PDB file of N, CA and C in Angstrom:
ATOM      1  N   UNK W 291      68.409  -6.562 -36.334  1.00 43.00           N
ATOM      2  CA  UNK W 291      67.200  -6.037 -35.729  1.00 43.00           C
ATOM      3  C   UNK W 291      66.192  -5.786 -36.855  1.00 43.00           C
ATOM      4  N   UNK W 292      64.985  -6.005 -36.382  1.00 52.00           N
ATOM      5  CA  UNK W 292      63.880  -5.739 -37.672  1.00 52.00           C
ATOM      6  C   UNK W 292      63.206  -4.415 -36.974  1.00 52.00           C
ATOM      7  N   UNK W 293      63.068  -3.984 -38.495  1.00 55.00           N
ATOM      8  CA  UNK W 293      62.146  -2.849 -38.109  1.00 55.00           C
ATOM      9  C   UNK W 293      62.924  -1.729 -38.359  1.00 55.00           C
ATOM     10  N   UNK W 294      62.310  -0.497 -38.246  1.00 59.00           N
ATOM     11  CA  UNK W 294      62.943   0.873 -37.667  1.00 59.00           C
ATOM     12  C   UNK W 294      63.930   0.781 -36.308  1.00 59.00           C
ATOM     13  N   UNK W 295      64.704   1.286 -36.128  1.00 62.00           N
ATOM     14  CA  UNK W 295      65.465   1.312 -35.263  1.00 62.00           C
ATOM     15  C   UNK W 295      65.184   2.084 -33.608  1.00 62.00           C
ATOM     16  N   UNK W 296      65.646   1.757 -32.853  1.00 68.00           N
ATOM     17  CA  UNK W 296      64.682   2.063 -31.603  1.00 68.00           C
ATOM     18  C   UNK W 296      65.379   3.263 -31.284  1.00 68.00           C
ATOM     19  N   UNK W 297      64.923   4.464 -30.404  1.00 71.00           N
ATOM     20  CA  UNK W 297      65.896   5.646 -29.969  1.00 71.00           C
ATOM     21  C   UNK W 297      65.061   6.304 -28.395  1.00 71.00           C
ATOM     22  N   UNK W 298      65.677   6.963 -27.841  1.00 74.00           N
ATOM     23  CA  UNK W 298      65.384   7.143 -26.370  1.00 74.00           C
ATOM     24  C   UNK W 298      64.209   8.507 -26.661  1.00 74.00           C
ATOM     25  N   UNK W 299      63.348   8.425 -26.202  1.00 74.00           N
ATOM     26  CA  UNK W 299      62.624   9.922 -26.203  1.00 74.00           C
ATOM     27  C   UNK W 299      61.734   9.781 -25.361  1.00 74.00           C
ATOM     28  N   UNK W 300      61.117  11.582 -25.041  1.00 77.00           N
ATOM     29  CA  UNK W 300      60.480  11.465 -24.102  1.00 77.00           C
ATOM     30  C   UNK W 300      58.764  11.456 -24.413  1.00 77.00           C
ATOM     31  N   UNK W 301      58.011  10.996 -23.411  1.00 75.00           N
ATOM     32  CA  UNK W 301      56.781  10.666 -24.114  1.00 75.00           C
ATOM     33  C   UNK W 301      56.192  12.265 -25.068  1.00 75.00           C
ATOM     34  N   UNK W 302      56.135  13.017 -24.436  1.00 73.00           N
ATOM     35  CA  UNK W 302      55.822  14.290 -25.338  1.00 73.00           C
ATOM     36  C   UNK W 302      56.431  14.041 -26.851  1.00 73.00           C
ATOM     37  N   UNK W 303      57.494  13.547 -27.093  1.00 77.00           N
ATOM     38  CA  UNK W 303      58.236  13.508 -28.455  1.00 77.00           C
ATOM     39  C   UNK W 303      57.440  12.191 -29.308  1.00 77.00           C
ATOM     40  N   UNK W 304      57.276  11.061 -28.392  1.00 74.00           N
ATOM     41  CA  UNK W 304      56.771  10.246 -28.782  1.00 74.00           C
ATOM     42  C   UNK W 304      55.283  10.376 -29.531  1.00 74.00           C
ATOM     43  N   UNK W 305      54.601  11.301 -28.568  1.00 73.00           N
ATOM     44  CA  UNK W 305      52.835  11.121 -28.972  1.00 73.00           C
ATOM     45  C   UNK W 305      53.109  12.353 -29.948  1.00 73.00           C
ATOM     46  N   UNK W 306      53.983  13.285 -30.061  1.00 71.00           N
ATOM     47  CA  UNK W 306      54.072  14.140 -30.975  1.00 71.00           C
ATOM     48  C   UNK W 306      54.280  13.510 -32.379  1.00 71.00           C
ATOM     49  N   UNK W 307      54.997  12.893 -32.483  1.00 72.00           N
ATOM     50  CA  UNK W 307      55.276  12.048 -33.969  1.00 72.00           C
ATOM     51  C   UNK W 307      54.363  11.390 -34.208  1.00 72.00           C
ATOM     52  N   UNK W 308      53.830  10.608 -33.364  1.00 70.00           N
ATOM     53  CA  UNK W 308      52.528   9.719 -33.674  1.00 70.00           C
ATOM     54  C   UNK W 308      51.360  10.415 -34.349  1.00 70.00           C
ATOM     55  N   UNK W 309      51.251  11.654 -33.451  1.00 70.00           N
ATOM     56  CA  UNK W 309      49.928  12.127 -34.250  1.00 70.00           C
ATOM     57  C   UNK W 309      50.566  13.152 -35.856  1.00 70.00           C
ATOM     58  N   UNK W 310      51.444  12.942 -35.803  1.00 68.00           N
ATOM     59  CA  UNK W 310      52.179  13.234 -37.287  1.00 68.00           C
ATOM     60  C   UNK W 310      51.761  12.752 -38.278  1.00 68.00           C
ATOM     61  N   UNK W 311      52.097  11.330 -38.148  1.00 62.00           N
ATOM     62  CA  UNK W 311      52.032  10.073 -38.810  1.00 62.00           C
ATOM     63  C   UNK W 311      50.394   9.212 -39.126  1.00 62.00           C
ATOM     64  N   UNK W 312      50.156   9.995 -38.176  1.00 61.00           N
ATOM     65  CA  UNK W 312      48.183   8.948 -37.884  1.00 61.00           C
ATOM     66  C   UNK W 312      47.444   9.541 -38.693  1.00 61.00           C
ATOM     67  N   UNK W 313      46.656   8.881 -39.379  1.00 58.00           N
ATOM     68  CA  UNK W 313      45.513   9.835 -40.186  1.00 58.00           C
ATOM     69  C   UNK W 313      44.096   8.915 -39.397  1.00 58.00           C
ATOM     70  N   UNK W 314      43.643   9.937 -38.826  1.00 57.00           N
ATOM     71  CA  UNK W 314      42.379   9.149 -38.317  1.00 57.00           C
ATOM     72  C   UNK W 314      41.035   9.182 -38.988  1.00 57.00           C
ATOM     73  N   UNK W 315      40.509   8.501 -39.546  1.00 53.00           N
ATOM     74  CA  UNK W 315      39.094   8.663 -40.680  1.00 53.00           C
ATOM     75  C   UNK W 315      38.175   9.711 -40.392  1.00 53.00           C
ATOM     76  N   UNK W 316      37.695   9.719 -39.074  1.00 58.00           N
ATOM     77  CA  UNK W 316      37.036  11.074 -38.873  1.00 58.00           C
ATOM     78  C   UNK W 316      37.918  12.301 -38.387  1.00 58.00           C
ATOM     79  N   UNK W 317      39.037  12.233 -38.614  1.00 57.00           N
ATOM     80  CA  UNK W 317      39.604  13.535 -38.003  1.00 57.00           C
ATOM     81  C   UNK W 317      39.949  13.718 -36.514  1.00 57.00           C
ATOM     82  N   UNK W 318      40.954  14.288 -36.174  1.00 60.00           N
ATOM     83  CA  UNK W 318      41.323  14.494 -34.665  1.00 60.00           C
ATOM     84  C   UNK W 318      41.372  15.639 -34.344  1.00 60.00           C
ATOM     85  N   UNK W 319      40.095  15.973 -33.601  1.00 71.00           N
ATOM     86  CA  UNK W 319      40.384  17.856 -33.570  1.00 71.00           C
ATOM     87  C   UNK W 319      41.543  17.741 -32.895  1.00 71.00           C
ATOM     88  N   UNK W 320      41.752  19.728 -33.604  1.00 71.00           N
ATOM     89  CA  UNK W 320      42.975  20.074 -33.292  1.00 71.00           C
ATOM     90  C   UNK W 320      42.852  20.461 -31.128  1.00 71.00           C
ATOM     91  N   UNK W 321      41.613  20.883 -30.961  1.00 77.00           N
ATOM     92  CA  UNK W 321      41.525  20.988 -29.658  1.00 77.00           C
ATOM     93  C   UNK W 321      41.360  19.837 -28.498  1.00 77.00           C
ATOM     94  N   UNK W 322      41.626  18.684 -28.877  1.00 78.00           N
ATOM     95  CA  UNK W 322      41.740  17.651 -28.616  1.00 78.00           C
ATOM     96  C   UNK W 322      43.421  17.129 -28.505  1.00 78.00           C
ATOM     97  N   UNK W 323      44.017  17.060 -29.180  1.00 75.00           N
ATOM     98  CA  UNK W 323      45.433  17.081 -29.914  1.00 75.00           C
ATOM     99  C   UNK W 323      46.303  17.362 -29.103  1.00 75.00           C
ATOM    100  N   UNK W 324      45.730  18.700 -29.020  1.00 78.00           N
ATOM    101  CA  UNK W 324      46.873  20.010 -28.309  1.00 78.00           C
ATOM    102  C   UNK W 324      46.398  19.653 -27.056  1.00 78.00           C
ATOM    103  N   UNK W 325      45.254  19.088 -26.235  1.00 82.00           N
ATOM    104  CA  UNK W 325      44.835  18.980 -24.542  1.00 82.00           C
ATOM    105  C   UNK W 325      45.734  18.275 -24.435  1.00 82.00           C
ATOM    106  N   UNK W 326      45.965  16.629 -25.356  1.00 80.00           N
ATOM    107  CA  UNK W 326      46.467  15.977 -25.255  1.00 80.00           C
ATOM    108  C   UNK W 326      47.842  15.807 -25.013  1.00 80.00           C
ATOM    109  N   UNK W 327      48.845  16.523 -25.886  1.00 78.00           N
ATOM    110  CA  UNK W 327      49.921  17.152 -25.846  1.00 78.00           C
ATOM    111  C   UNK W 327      50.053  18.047 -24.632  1.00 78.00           C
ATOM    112  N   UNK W 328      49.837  19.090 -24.184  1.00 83.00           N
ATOM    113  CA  UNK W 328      49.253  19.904 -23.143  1.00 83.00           C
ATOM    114  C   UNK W 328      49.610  19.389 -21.572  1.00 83.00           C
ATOM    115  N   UNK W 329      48.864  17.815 -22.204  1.00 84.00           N
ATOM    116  CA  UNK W 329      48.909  17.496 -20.431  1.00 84.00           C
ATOM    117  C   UNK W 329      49.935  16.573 -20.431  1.00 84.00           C
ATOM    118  N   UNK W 330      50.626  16.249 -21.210  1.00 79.00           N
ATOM    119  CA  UNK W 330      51.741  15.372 -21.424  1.00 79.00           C
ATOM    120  C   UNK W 330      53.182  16.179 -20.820  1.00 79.00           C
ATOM    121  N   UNK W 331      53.111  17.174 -21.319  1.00 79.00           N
ATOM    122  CA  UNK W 331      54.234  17.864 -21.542  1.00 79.00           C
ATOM    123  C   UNK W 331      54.225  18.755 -20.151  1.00 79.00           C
ATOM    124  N   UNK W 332      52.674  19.186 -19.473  1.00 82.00           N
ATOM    125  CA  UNK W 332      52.260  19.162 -18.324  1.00 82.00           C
ATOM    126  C   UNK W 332      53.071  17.684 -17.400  1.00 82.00           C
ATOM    127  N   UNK W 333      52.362  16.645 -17.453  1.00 79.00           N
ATOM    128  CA  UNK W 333      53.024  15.481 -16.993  1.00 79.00           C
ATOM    129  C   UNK W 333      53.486  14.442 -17.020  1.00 79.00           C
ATOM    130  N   UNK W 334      53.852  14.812 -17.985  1.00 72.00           N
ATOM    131  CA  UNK W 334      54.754  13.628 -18.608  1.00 72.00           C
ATOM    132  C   UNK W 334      56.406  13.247 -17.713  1.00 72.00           C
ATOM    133  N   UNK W 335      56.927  14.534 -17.759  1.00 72.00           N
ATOM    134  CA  UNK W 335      58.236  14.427 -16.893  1.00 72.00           C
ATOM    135  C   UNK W 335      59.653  14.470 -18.667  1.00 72.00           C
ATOM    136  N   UNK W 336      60.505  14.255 -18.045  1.00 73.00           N
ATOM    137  CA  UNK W 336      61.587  13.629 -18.842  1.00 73.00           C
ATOM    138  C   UNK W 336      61.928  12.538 -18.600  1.00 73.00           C
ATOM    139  N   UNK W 337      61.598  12.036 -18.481  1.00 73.00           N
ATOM    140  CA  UNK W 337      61.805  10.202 -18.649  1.00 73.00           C
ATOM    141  C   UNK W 337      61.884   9.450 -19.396  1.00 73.00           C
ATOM    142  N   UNK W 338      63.253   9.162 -20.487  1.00 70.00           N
ATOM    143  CA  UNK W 338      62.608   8.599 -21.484  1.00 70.00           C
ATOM    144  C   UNK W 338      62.494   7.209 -22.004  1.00 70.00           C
ATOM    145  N   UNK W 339      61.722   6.823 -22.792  1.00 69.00           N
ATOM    146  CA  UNK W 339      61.647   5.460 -23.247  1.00 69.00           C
ATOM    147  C   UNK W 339      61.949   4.998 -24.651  1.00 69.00           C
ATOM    148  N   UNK W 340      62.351   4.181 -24.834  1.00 65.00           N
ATOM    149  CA  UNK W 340      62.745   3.509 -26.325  1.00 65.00           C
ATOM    150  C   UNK W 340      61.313   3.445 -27.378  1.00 65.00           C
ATOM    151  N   UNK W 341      61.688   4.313 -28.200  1.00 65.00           N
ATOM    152  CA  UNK W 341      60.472   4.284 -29.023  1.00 65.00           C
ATOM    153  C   UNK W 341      60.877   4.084 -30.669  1.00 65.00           C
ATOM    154  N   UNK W 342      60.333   3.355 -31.192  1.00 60.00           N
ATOM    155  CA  UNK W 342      60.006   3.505 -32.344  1.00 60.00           C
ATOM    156  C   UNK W 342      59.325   3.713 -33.783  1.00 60.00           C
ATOM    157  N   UNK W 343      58.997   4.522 -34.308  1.00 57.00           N
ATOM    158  CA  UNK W 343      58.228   5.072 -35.091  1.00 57.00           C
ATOM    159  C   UNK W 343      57.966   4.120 -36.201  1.00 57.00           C
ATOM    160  N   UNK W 344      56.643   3.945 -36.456  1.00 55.00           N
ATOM    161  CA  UNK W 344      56.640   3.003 -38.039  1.00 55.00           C
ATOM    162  C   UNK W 344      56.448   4.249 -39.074  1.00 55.00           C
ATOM    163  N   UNK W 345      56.709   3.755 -40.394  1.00 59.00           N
ATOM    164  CA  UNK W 345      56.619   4.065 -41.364  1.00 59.00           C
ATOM    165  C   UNK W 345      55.107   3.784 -41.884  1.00 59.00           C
ATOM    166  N   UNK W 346      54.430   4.536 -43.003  1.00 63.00           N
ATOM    167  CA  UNK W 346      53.085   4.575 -42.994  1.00 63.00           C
ATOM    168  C   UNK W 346      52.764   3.325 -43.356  1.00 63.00           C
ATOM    169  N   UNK W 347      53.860   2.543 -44.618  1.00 66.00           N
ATOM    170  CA  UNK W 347      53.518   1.262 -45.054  1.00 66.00           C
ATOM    171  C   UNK W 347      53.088  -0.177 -43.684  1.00 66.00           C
ATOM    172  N   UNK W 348      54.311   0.410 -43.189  1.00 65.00           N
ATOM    173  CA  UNK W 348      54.196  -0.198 -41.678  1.00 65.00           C
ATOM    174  C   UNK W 348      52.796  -0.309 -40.752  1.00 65.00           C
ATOM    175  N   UNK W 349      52.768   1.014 -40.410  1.00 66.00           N
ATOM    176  CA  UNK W 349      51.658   1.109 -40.003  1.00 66.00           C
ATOM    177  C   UNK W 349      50.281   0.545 -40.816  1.00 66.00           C
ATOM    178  N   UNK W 350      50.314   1.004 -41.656  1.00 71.00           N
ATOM    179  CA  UNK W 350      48.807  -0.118 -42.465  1.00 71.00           C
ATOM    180  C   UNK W 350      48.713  -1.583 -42.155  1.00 71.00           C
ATOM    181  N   UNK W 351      50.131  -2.064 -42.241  1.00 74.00           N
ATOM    182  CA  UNK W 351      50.473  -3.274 -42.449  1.00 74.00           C
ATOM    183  C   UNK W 351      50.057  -3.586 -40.660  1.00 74.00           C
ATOM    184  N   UNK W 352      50.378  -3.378 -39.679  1.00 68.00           N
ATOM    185  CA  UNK W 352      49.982  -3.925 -38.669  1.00 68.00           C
ATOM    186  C   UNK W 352      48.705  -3.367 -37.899  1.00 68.00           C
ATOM    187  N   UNK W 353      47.631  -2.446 -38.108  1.00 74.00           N
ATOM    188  CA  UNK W 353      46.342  -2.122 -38.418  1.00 74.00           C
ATOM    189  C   UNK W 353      46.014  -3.109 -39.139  1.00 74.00           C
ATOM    190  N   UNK W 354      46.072  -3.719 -40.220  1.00 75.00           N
ATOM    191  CA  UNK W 354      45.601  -5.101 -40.524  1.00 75.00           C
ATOM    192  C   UNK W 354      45.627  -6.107 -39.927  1.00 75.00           C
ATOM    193  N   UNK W 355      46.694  -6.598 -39.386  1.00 74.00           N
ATOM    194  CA  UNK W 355      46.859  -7.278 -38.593  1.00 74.00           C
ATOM    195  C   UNK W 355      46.210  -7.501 -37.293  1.00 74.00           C
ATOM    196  N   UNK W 356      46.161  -6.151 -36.339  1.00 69.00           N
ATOM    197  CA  UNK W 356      45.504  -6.392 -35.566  1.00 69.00           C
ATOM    198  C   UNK W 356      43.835  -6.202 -35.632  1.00 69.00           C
ATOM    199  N   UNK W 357      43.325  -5.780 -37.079  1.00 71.00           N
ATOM    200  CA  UNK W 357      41.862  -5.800 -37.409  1.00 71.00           C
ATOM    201  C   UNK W 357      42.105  -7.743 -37.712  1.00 71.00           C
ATOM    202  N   UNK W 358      42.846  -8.210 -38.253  1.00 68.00           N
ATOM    203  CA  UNK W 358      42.532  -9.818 -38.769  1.00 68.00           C
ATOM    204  C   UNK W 358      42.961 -10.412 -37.015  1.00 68.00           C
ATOM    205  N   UNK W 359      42.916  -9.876 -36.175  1.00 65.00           N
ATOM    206  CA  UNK W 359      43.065 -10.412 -34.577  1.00 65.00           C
ATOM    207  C   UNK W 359      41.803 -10.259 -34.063  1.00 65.00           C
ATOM    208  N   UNK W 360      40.921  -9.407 -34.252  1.00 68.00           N
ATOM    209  CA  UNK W 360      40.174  -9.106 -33.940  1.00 68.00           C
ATOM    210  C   UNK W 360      38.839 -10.417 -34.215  1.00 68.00           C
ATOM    211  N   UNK W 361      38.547 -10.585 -35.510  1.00 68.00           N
ATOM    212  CA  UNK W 361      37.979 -11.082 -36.046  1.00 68.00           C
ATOM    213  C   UNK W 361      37.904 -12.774 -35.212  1.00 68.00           C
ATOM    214  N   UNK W 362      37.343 -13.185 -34.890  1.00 72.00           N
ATOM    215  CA  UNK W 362      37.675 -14.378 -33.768  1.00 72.00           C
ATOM    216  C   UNK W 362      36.484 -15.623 -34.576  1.00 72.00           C
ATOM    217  N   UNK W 363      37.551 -16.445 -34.975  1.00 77.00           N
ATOM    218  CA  UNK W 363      36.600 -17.726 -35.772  1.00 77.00           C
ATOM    219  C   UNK W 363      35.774 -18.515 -34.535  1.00 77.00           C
ATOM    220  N   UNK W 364      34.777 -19.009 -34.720  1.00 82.00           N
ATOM    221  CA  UNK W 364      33.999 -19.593 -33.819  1.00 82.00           C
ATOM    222  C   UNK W 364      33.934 -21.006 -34.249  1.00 82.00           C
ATOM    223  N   UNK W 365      33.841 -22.382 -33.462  1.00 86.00           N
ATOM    224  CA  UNK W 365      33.668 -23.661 -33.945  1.00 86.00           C
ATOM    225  C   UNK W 365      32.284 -24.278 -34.685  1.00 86.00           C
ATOM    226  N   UNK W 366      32.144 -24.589 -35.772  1.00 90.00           N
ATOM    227  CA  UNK W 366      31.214 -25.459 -35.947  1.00 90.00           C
ATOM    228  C   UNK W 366      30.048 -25.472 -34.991  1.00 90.00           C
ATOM    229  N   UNK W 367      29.067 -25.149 -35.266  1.00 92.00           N
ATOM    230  CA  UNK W 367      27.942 -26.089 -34.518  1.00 92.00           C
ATOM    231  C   UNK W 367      28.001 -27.924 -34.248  1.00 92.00           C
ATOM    232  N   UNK W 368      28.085 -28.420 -33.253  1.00 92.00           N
ATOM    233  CA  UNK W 368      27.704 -30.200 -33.365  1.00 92.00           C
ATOM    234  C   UNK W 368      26.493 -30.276 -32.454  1.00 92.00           C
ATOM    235  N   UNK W 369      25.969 -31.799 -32.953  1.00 92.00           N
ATOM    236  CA  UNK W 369      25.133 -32.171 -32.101  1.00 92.00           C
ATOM    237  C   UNK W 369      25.154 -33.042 -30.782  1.00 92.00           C
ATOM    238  N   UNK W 370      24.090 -32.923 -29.572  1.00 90.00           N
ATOM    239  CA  UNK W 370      25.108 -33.613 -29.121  1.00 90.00           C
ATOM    240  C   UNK W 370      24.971 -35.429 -29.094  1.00 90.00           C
ATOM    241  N   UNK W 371      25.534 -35.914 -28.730  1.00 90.00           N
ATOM    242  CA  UNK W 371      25.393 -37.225 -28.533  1.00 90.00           C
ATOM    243  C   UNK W 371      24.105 -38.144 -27.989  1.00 90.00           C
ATOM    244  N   UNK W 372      23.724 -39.169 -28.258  1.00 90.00           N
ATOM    245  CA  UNK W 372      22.996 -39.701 -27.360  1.00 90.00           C
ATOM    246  C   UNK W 372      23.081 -40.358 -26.861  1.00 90.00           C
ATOM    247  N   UNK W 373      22.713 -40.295 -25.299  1.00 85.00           N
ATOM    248  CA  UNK W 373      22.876 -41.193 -24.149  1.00 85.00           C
ATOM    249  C   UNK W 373      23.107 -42.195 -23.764  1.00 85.00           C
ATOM    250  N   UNK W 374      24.213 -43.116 -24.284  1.00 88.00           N
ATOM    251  CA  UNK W 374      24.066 -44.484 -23.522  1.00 88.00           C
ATOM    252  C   UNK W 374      23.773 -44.945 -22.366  1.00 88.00           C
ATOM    253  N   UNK W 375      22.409 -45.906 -21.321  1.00 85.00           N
ATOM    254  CA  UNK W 375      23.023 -46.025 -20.287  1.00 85.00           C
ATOM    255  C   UNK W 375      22.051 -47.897 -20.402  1.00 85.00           C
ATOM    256  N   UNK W 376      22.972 -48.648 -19.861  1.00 87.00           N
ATOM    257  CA  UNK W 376      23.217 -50.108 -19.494  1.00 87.00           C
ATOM    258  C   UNK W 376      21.466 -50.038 -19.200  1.00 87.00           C
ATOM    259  N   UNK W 377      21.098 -51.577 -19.713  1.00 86.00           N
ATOM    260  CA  UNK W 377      19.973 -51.775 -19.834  1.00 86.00           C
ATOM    261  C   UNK W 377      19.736 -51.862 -18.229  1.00 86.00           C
ATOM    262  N   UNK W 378      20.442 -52.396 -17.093  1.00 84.00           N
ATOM    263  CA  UNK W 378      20.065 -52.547 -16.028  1.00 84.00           C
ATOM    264  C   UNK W 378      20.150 -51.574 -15.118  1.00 84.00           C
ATOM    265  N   UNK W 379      20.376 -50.355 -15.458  1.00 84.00           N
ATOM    266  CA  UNK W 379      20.717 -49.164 -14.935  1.00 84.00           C
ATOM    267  C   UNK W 379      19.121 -48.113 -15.422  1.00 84.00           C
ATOM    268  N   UNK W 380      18.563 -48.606 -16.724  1.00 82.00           N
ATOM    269  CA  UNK W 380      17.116 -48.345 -17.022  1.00 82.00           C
ATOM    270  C   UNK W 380      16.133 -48.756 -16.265  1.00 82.00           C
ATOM    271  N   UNK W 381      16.160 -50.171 -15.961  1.00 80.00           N
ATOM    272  CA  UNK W 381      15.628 -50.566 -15.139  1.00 80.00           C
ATOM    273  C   UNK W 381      15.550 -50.672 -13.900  1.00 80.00           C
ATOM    274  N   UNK W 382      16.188 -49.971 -13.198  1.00 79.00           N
ATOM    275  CA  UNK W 382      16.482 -49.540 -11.757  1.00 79.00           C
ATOM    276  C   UNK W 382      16.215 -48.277 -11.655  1.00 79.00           C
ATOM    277  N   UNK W 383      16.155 -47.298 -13.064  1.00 79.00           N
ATOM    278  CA  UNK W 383      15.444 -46.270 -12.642  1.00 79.00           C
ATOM    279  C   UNK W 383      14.274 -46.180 -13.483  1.00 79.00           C
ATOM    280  N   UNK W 384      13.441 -46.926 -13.706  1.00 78.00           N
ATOM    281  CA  UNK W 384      12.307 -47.228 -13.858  1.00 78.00           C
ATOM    282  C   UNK W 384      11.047 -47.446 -12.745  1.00 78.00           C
ATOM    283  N   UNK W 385      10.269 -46.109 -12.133  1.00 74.00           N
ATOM    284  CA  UNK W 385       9.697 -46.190 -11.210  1.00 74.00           C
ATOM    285  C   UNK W 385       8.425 -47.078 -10.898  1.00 74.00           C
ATOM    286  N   UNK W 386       8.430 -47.746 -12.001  1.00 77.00           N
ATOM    287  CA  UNK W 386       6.936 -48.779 -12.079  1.00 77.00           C
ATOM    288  C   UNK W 386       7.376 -50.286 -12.245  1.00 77.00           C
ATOM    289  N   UNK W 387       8.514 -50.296 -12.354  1.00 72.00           N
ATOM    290  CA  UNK W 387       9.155 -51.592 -12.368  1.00 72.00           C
ATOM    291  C   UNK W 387       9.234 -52.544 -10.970  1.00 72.00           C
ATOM    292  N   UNK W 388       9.124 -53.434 -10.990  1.00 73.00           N
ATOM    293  CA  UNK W 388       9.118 -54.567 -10.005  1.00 73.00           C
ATOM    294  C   UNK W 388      10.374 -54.481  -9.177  1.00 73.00           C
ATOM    295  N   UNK W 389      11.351 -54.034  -9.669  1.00 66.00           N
ATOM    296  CA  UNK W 389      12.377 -53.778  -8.700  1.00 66.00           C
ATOM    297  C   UNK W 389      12.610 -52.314  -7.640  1.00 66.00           C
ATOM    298  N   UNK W 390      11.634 -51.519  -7.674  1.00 64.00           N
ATOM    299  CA  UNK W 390      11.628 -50.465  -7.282  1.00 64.00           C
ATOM    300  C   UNK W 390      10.466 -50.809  -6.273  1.00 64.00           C
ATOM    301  N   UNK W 391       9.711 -51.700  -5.870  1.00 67.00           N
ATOM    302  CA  UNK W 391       8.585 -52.029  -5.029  1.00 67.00           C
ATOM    303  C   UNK W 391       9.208 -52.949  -3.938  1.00 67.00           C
ATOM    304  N   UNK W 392       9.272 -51.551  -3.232  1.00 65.00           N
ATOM    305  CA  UNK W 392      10.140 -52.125  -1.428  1.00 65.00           C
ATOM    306  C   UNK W 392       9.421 -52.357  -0.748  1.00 65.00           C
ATOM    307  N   UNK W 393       7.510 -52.864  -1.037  1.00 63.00           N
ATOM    308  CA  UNK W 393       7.139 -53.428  -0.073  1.00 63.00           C
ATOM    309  C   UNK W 393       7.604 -54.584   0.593  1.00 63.00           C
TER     310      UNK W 393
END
């Protein structure tokens, strides 16, 4: 198995470690945090799910990753082609032409 190893917990345990582990650039108020936690633990239940925690190296490492996902290459500009169409197909839609006069 790769990685950290997986273990049963309940979401309260889960988002608890996470915000352990997270350093967020502007900061996560603490009254924010704790709502968050709060209403988890409010309704969350005991139910638990397989979770696994990264390590900080970890974590950087796939924050890169999904910032280099993000980033979306676009194709080339082309030009487009020009029009072939059969000389007698010009001349049939040529409205001054002798073949277009259904008198």
């Amino acid at each position: 198995m790769y990685g950290a190893p997986k273990e049963l917990q309940t979401l309260i345990e889960i988002h608890h470690k996470r915000y352990e582990h997270t350093h967020y650039p502007h900061g996560l108020s603490k009254e924010i945090k704790d709502a968050v936690l709060k209403r988890l633990e409010d309704y969350g239940g005991t139910k638990q799910r397989l979770s696994q925690l990264l390590d900080e190296e970890q974590q950087r490492e796939l924050e890169q990753e999904l910032e280099e996902e993000r980033q979306k290459e676009f194709p080339p500009p082309v030009e487009p082609c020009e029009p072939i169409l059969h000389e007698e197909i010009t001349r049939l839609c040529d409205t001054h032409s002798d073949i277009m006069d259904l008198r």
